[in-house]
Amino acid sequence: MDAIDREILSALQEDGRATMTEVAQRVGLSLSACHRRFRDLLASGVIRGFRAELDLDLLGLPFEALVFVTMRVADHASWSAFEEAVAAIPNVVQAQRLFGEPDYQLYVAARSQQHYQELYDHALTQLPGVQRLTSTLIMKTVVPHHAPM
C-alpha cells in the first residue's frame, strides 16, 4: 500500500458514494488505474465493505452511553456466552473486547435516560458472566469513526 492507495481510502471514507471517476480525479489517476487499485484494495481485504452511517439522533436514539464490563471469570466459555448474548441486544451499537481491565466496552444507544435504565436493568445486568458494569454517558463526539491514514 502506498500514498495513492491511502488517498483512495481517504476519499472513500469521506464519501463512500463517490463514483470511481470522482475518486480518480481527486487522487490524480486515470479511471482505469484508480479502478484497478480499488479492486486490489477490495481483494486484499483492506476494504471490508460499504455501509450507511446513521444519525442516531434522527433515529430517535439520542441517549448514548459507554458501558465498561468486568467479567467474573476470564475463560473461553464465559467470553463466548457473553459475546453471543450481547450481540443479541439491538441497542448495543458496538462491542469491543479489551486488553486489561475492564474486559469489554459497549456502546449503547437509547431513546432516553429512562430507556437506558430499562436496558441496563433488564438486559445488560442479565448478561452472562458479568461481575461489574460501569456506565459513562457520551457528551459529544469529537472525532467520528475514521481509519488512520
PDB file of C-alpha atoms in Angstrom:
ATOM      1  CA  MET A   1       0.000   0.000   0.000  1.00  0.00           C
ATOM      2  CA  ASP A   2       1.360   3.373  -0.967  1.00  0.00           C
ATOM      3  CA  ALA A   3       0.351   7.026  -0.607  1.00  0.00           C
ATOM      4  CA  ILE A   4      -2.057   6.850  -3.551  1.00  0.00           C
ATOM      5  CA  ASP A   5      -3.858   3.842  -2.051  1.00  0.00           C
ATOM      6  CA  ARG A   6      -4.174   5.808   1.192  1.00  0.00           C
ATOM      7  CA  GLU A   7      -5.626   8.762  -0.730  1.00  0.00           C
ATOM      8  CA  ILE A   8      -8.169   6.457  -2.364  1.00  0.00           C
ATOM      9  CA  LEU A   9      -9.137   5.082   1.051  1.00  0.00           C
ATOM     10  CA  SER A  10      -9.389   8.591   2.472  1.00  0.00           C
ATOM     11  CA  ALA A  11     -11.625   9.725  -0.389  1.00  0.00           C
ATOM     12  CA  LEU A  12     -13.907   6.707   0.088  1.00  0.00           C
ATOM     13  CA  GLN A  13     -14.066   7.262   3.837  1.00  0.00           C
ATOM     14  CA  GLU A  14     -15.150  10.850   3.314  1.00  0.00           C
ATOM     15  CA  ASP A  15     -17.734   9.869   0.698  1.00  0.00           C
ATOM     16  CA  GLY A  16     -18.448   6.183   0.250  1.00  0.00           C
ATOM     17  CA  ARG A  17     -20.882   7.026  -2.547  1.00  0.00           C
ATOM     18  CA  ALA A  18     -18.277   8.841  -4.657  1.00  0.00           C
ATOM     19  CA  THR A  19     -18.000   7.496  -8.178  1.00  0.00           C
ATOM     20  CA  MET A  20     -14.739   5.946  -9.273  1.00  0.00           C
ATOM     21  CA  THR A  21     -14.391   8.882 -11.695  1.00  0.00           C
ATOM     22  CA  GLU A  22     -14.597  11.335  -8.779  1.00  0.00           C
ATOM     23  CA  VAL A  23     -12.086   9.331  -6.739  1.00  0.00           C
ATOM     24  CA  ALA A  24      -9.695   9.103  -9.708  1.00  0.00           C
ATOM     25  CA  GLN A  25      -9.863  12.878 -10.230  1.00  0.00           C
ATOM     26  CA  ARG A  26      -9.250  13.526  -6.548  1.00  0.00           C
ATOM     27  CA  VAL A  27      -6.153  11.323  -6.388  1.00  0.00           C
ATOM     28  CA  GLY A  28      -4.821  12.256  -9.829  1.00  0.00           C
ATOM     29  CA  LEU A  29      -5.112   8.885 -11.569  1.00  0.00           C
ATOM     30  CA  SER A  30      -6.758   7.680 -14.737  1.00  0.00           C
ATOM     31  CA  LEU A  31     -10.089   5.960 -14.219  1.00  0.00           C
ATOM     32  CA  SER A  32      -8.681   2.534 -15.158  1.00  0.00           C
ATOM     33  CA  ALA A  33      -5.664   2.855 -12.825  1.00  0.00           C
ATOM     34  CA  CYS A  34      -7.865   4.017  -9.945  1.00  0.00           C
ATOM     35  CA  HIS A  35     -10.341   1.208 -10.532  1.00  0.00           C
ATOM     36  CA  ARG A  36      -7.527  -1.377 -10.611  1.00  0.00           C
ATOM     37  CA  ARG A  37      -6.194  -0.096  -7.274  1.00  0.00           C
ATOM     38  CA  PHE A  38      -9.715  -0.100  -5.842  1.00  0.00           C
ATOM     39  CA  ARG A  39     -10.230  -3.746  -6.896  1.00  0.00           C
ATOM     40  CA  ASP A  40      -6.869  -4.649  -5.316  1.00  0.00           C
ATOM     41  CA  LEU A  41      -7.880  -2.957  -2.049  1.00  0.00           C
ATOM     42  CA  LEU A  42     -11.138  -4.934  -2.074  1.00  0.00           C
ATOM     43  CA  ALA A  43      -9.405  -8.221  -2.921  1.00  0.00           C
ATOM     44  CA  SER A  44      -6.795  -7.766  -0.205  1.00  0.00           C
ATOM     45  CA  GLY A  45      -9.478  -7.180   2.439  1.00  0.00           C
ATOM     46  CA  VAL A  46      -8.349  -3.642   3.271  1.00  0.00           C
ATOM     47  CA  ILE A  47     -11.840  -2.512   2.241  1.00  0.00           C
ATOM     48  CA  ARG A  48     -14.230  -4.834   4.043  1.00  0.00           C
ATOM     49  CA  GLY A  49     -17.454  -3.371   2.705  1.00  0.00           C
ATOM     50  CA  PHE A  50     -19.683  -0.335   2.493  1.00  0.00           C
ATOM     51  CA  ARG A  51     -22.451   0.732   4.833  1.00  0.00           C
ATOM     52  CA  ALA A  52     -24.580   3.719   5.697  1.00  0.00           C
ATOM     53  CA  GLU A  53     -23.534   5.917   8.612  1.00  0.00           C
ATOM     54  CA  LEU A  54     -26.706   6.546  10.600  1.00  0.00           C
ATOM     55  CA  ASP A  55     -27.656   9.593  12.655  1.00  0.00           C
ATOM     56  CA  LEU A  56     -28.797   8.149  15.986  1.00  0.00           C
ATOM     57  CA  ASP A  57     -30.498  11.421  16.979  1.00  0.00           C
ATOM     58  CA  LEU A  58     -32.705  11.324  13.884  1.00  0.00           C
ATOM     59  CA  LEU A  59     -33.440   7.644  14.542  1.00  0.00           C
ATOM     60  CA  GLY A  60     -34.799   8.586  17.962  1.00  0.00           C
ATOM     61  CA  LEU A  61     -31.799   7.220  19.893  1.00  0.00           C
ATOM     62  CA  PRO A  62     -30.078  10.383  21.179  1.00  0.00           C
ATOM     63  CA  PHE A  63     -29.016   8.958  24.549  1.00  0.00           C
ATOM     64  CA  GLU A  64     -25.579   7.342  24.179  1.00  0.00           C
ATOM     65  CA  ALA A  65     -23.515   5.573  26.816  1.00  0.00           C
ATOM     66  CA  LEU A  66     -20.290   3.640  27.069  1.00  0.00           C
ATOM     67  CA  VAL A  67     -20.612   0.640  29.343  1.00  0.00           C
ATOM     68  CA  PHE A  68     -17.479  -0.955  30.712  1.00  0.00           C
ATOM     69  CA  VAL A  69     -17.867  -4.613  31.621  1.00  0.00           C
ATOM     70  CA  THR A  70     -15.705  -6.594  34.024  1.00  0.00           C
ATOM     71  CA  MET A  71     -16.218 -10.344  33.840  1.00  0.00           C
ATOM     72  CA  ARG A  72     -16.281 -12.689  36.840  1.00  0.00           C
ATOM     73  CA  VAL A  73     -14.128 -15.342  35.169  1.00  0.00           C
ATOM     74  CA  ALA A  74     -11.646 -14.998  32.310  1.00  0.00           C
ATOM     75  CA  ASP A  75     -12.190 -18.139  30.256  1.00  0.00           C
ATOM     76  CA  HIS A  76     -13.326 -19.028  26.749  1.00  0.00           C
ATOM     77  CA  ALA A  77     -16.761 -20.286  27.793  1.00  0.00           C
ATOM     78  CA  SER A  78     -17.553 -17.052  29.666  1.00  0.00           C
ATOM     79  CA  TRP A  79     -16.371 -14.847  26.811  1.00  0.00           C
ATOM     80  CA  SER A  80     -18.326 -16.836  24.232  1.00  0.00           C
ATOM     81  CA  ALA A  81     -21.567 -16.786  26.221  1.00  0.00           C
ATOM     82  CA  PHE A  82     -21.224 -13.067  26.936  1.00  0.00           C
ATOM     83  CA  GLU A  83     -20.383 -12.145  23.330  1.00  0.00           C
ATOM     84  CA  GLU A  84     -23.297 -14.155  21.931  1.00  0.00           C
ATOM     85  CA  ALA A  85     -25.737 -12.578  24.399  1.00  0.00           C
ATOM     86  CA  VAL A  86     -24.515  -9.007  23.913  1.00  0.00           C
ATOM     87  CA  ALA A  87     -24.719  -9.351  20.117  1.00  0.00           C
ATOM     88  CA  ALA A  88     -28.443 -10.105  20.511  1.00  0.00           C
ATOM     89  CA  ILE A  89     -29.206  -6.732  22.181  1.00  0.00           C
ATOM     90  CA  PRO A  90     -30.225  -4.336  19.373  1.00  0.00           C
ATOM     91  CA  ASN A  91     -29.326  -1.176  21.313  1.00  0.00           C
ATOM     92  CA  VAL A  92     -25.699  -2.285  21.668  1.00  0.00           C
ATOM     93  CA  VAL A  93     -24.326  -0.449  18.648  1.00  0.00           C
ATOM     94  CA  GLN A  94     -20.761  -1.650  19.121  1.00  0.00           C
ATOM     95  CA  ALA A  95     -18.962  -4.019  21.487  1.00  0.00           C
ATOM     96  CA  GLN A  96     -15.223  -4.460  21.905  1.00  0.00           C
ATOM     97  CA  ARG A  97     -13.158  -6.864  23.962  1.00  0.00           C
ATOM     98  CA  LEU A  98     -10.283  -5.049  25.647  1.00  0.00           C
ATOM     99  CA  PHE A  99      -6.844  -5.889  26.979  1.00  0.00           C
ATOM    100  CA  GLY A 100      -6.585  -5.460  30.741  1.00  0.00           C
ATOM    101  CA  GLU A 101      -9.464  -4.151  32.802  1.00  0.00           C
ATOM    102  CA  PRO A 102     -12.274  -3.738  32.081  1.00  0.00           C
ATOM    103  CA  ASP A 103     -12.822  -6.723  29.817  1.00  0.00           C
ATOM    104  CA  TYR A 104     -15.321  -5.147  27.390  1.00  0.00           C
ATOM    105  CA  GLN A 105     -16.567  -1.775  26.231  1.00  0.00           C
ATOM    106  CA  LEU A 106     -20.107  -1.480  24.909  1.00  0.00           C
ATOM    107  CA  TYR A 107     -21.521   1.479  23.009  1.00  0.00           C
ATOM    108  CA  VAL A 108     -25.248   1.668  23.756  1.00  0.00           C
ATOM    109  CA  ALA A 109     -27.843   3.940  22.122  1.00  0.00           C
ATOM    110  CA  ALA A 110     -31.229   4.531  23.749  1.00  0.00           C
ATOM    111  CA  ARG A 111     -34.329   6.704  23.322  1.00  0.00           C
ATOM    112  CA  SER A 112     -33.924   8.395  26.702  1.00  0.00           C
ATOM    113  CA  GLN A 113     -32.337   8.133  30.116  1.00  0.00           C
ATOM    114  CA  GLN A 114     -35.354   6.082  31.243  1.00  0.00           C
ATOM    115  CA  HIS A 115     -34.983   3.734  28.263  1.00  0.00           C
ATOM    116  CA  TYR A 116     -31.283   3.322  29.029  1.00  0.00           C
ATOM    117  CA  GLN A 117     -32.108   2.490  32.649  1.00  0.00           C
ATOM    118  CA  GLU A 118     -34.534  -0.184  31.442  1.00  0.00           C
ATOM    119  CA  LEU A 119     -31.871  -1.635  29.109  1.00  0.00           C
ATOM    120  CA  TYR A 120     -29.360  -1.556  31.938  1.00  0.00           C
ATOM    121  CA  ASP A 121     -31.689  -3.163  34.499  1.00  0.00           C
ATOM    122  CA  HIS A 122     -33.293  -5.784  32.252  1.00  0.00           C
ATOM    123  CA  ALA A 123     -30.687  -6.608  29.602  1.00  0.00           C
ATOM    124  CA  LEU A 124     -27.165  -5.505  30.473  1.00  0.00           C
ATOM    125  CA  THR A 125     -27.182  -6.709  34.092  1.00  0.00           C
ATOM    126  CA  GLN A 126     -28.523 -10.066  32.879  1.00  0.00           C
ATOM    127  CA  LEU A 127     -25.602 -10.751  30.533  1.00  0.00           C
ATOM    128  CA  PRO A 128     -23.818 -13.991  31.446  1.00  0.00           C
ATOM    129  CA  GLY A 129     -20.586 -13.836  33.417  1.00  0.00           C
ATOM    130  CA  VAL A 130     -20.747 -10.151  34.314  1.00  0.00           C
ATOM    131  CA  GLN A 131     -19.185  -9.109  37.619  1.00  0.00           C
ATOM    132  CA  ARG A 132     -19.463  -5.322  37.256  1.00  0.00           C
ATOM    133  CA  LEU A 133     -20.885  -2.725  34.867  1.00  0.00           C
ATOM    134  CA  THR A 134     -19.763   0.896  34.819  1.00  0.00           C
ATOM    135  CA  SER A 135     -21.533   3.452  32.612  1.00  0.00           C
ATOM    136  CA  THR A 136     -20.255   6.717  31.216  1.00  0.00           C
ATOM    137  CA  LEU A 137     -22.559   8.998  29.268  1.00  0.00           C
ATOM    138  CA  ILE A 138     -21.362  10.422  25.962  1.00  0.00           C
ATOM    139  CA  MET A 139     -21.471  14.202  25.954  1.00  0.00           C
ATOM    140  CA  LYS A 140     -20.208  14.854  22.429  1.00  0.00           C
ATOM    141  CA  THR A 141     -18.481  13.011  19.611  1.00  0.00           C
ATOM    142  CA  VAL A 142     -15.313  14.950  18.851  1.00  0.00           C
ATOM    143  CA  VAL A 143     -13.727  12.630  16.259  1.00  0.00           C
ATOM    144  CA  PRO A 144     -16.130  10.392  14.351  1.00  0.00           C
ATOM    145  CA  HIS A 145     -15.041   6.911  13.340  1.00  0.00           C
ATOM    146  CA  HIS A 146     -12.436   7.007  10.601  1.00  0.00           C
ATOM    147  CA  ALA A 147      -9.437   4.970   9.570  1.00  0.00           C
ATOM    148  CA  PRO A 148      -5.963   6.156  10.494  1.00  0.00           C
ATOM    149  CA  MET A 149      -4.002   7.246   7.481  1.00  0.00           C
TER     150      MET A 149
END
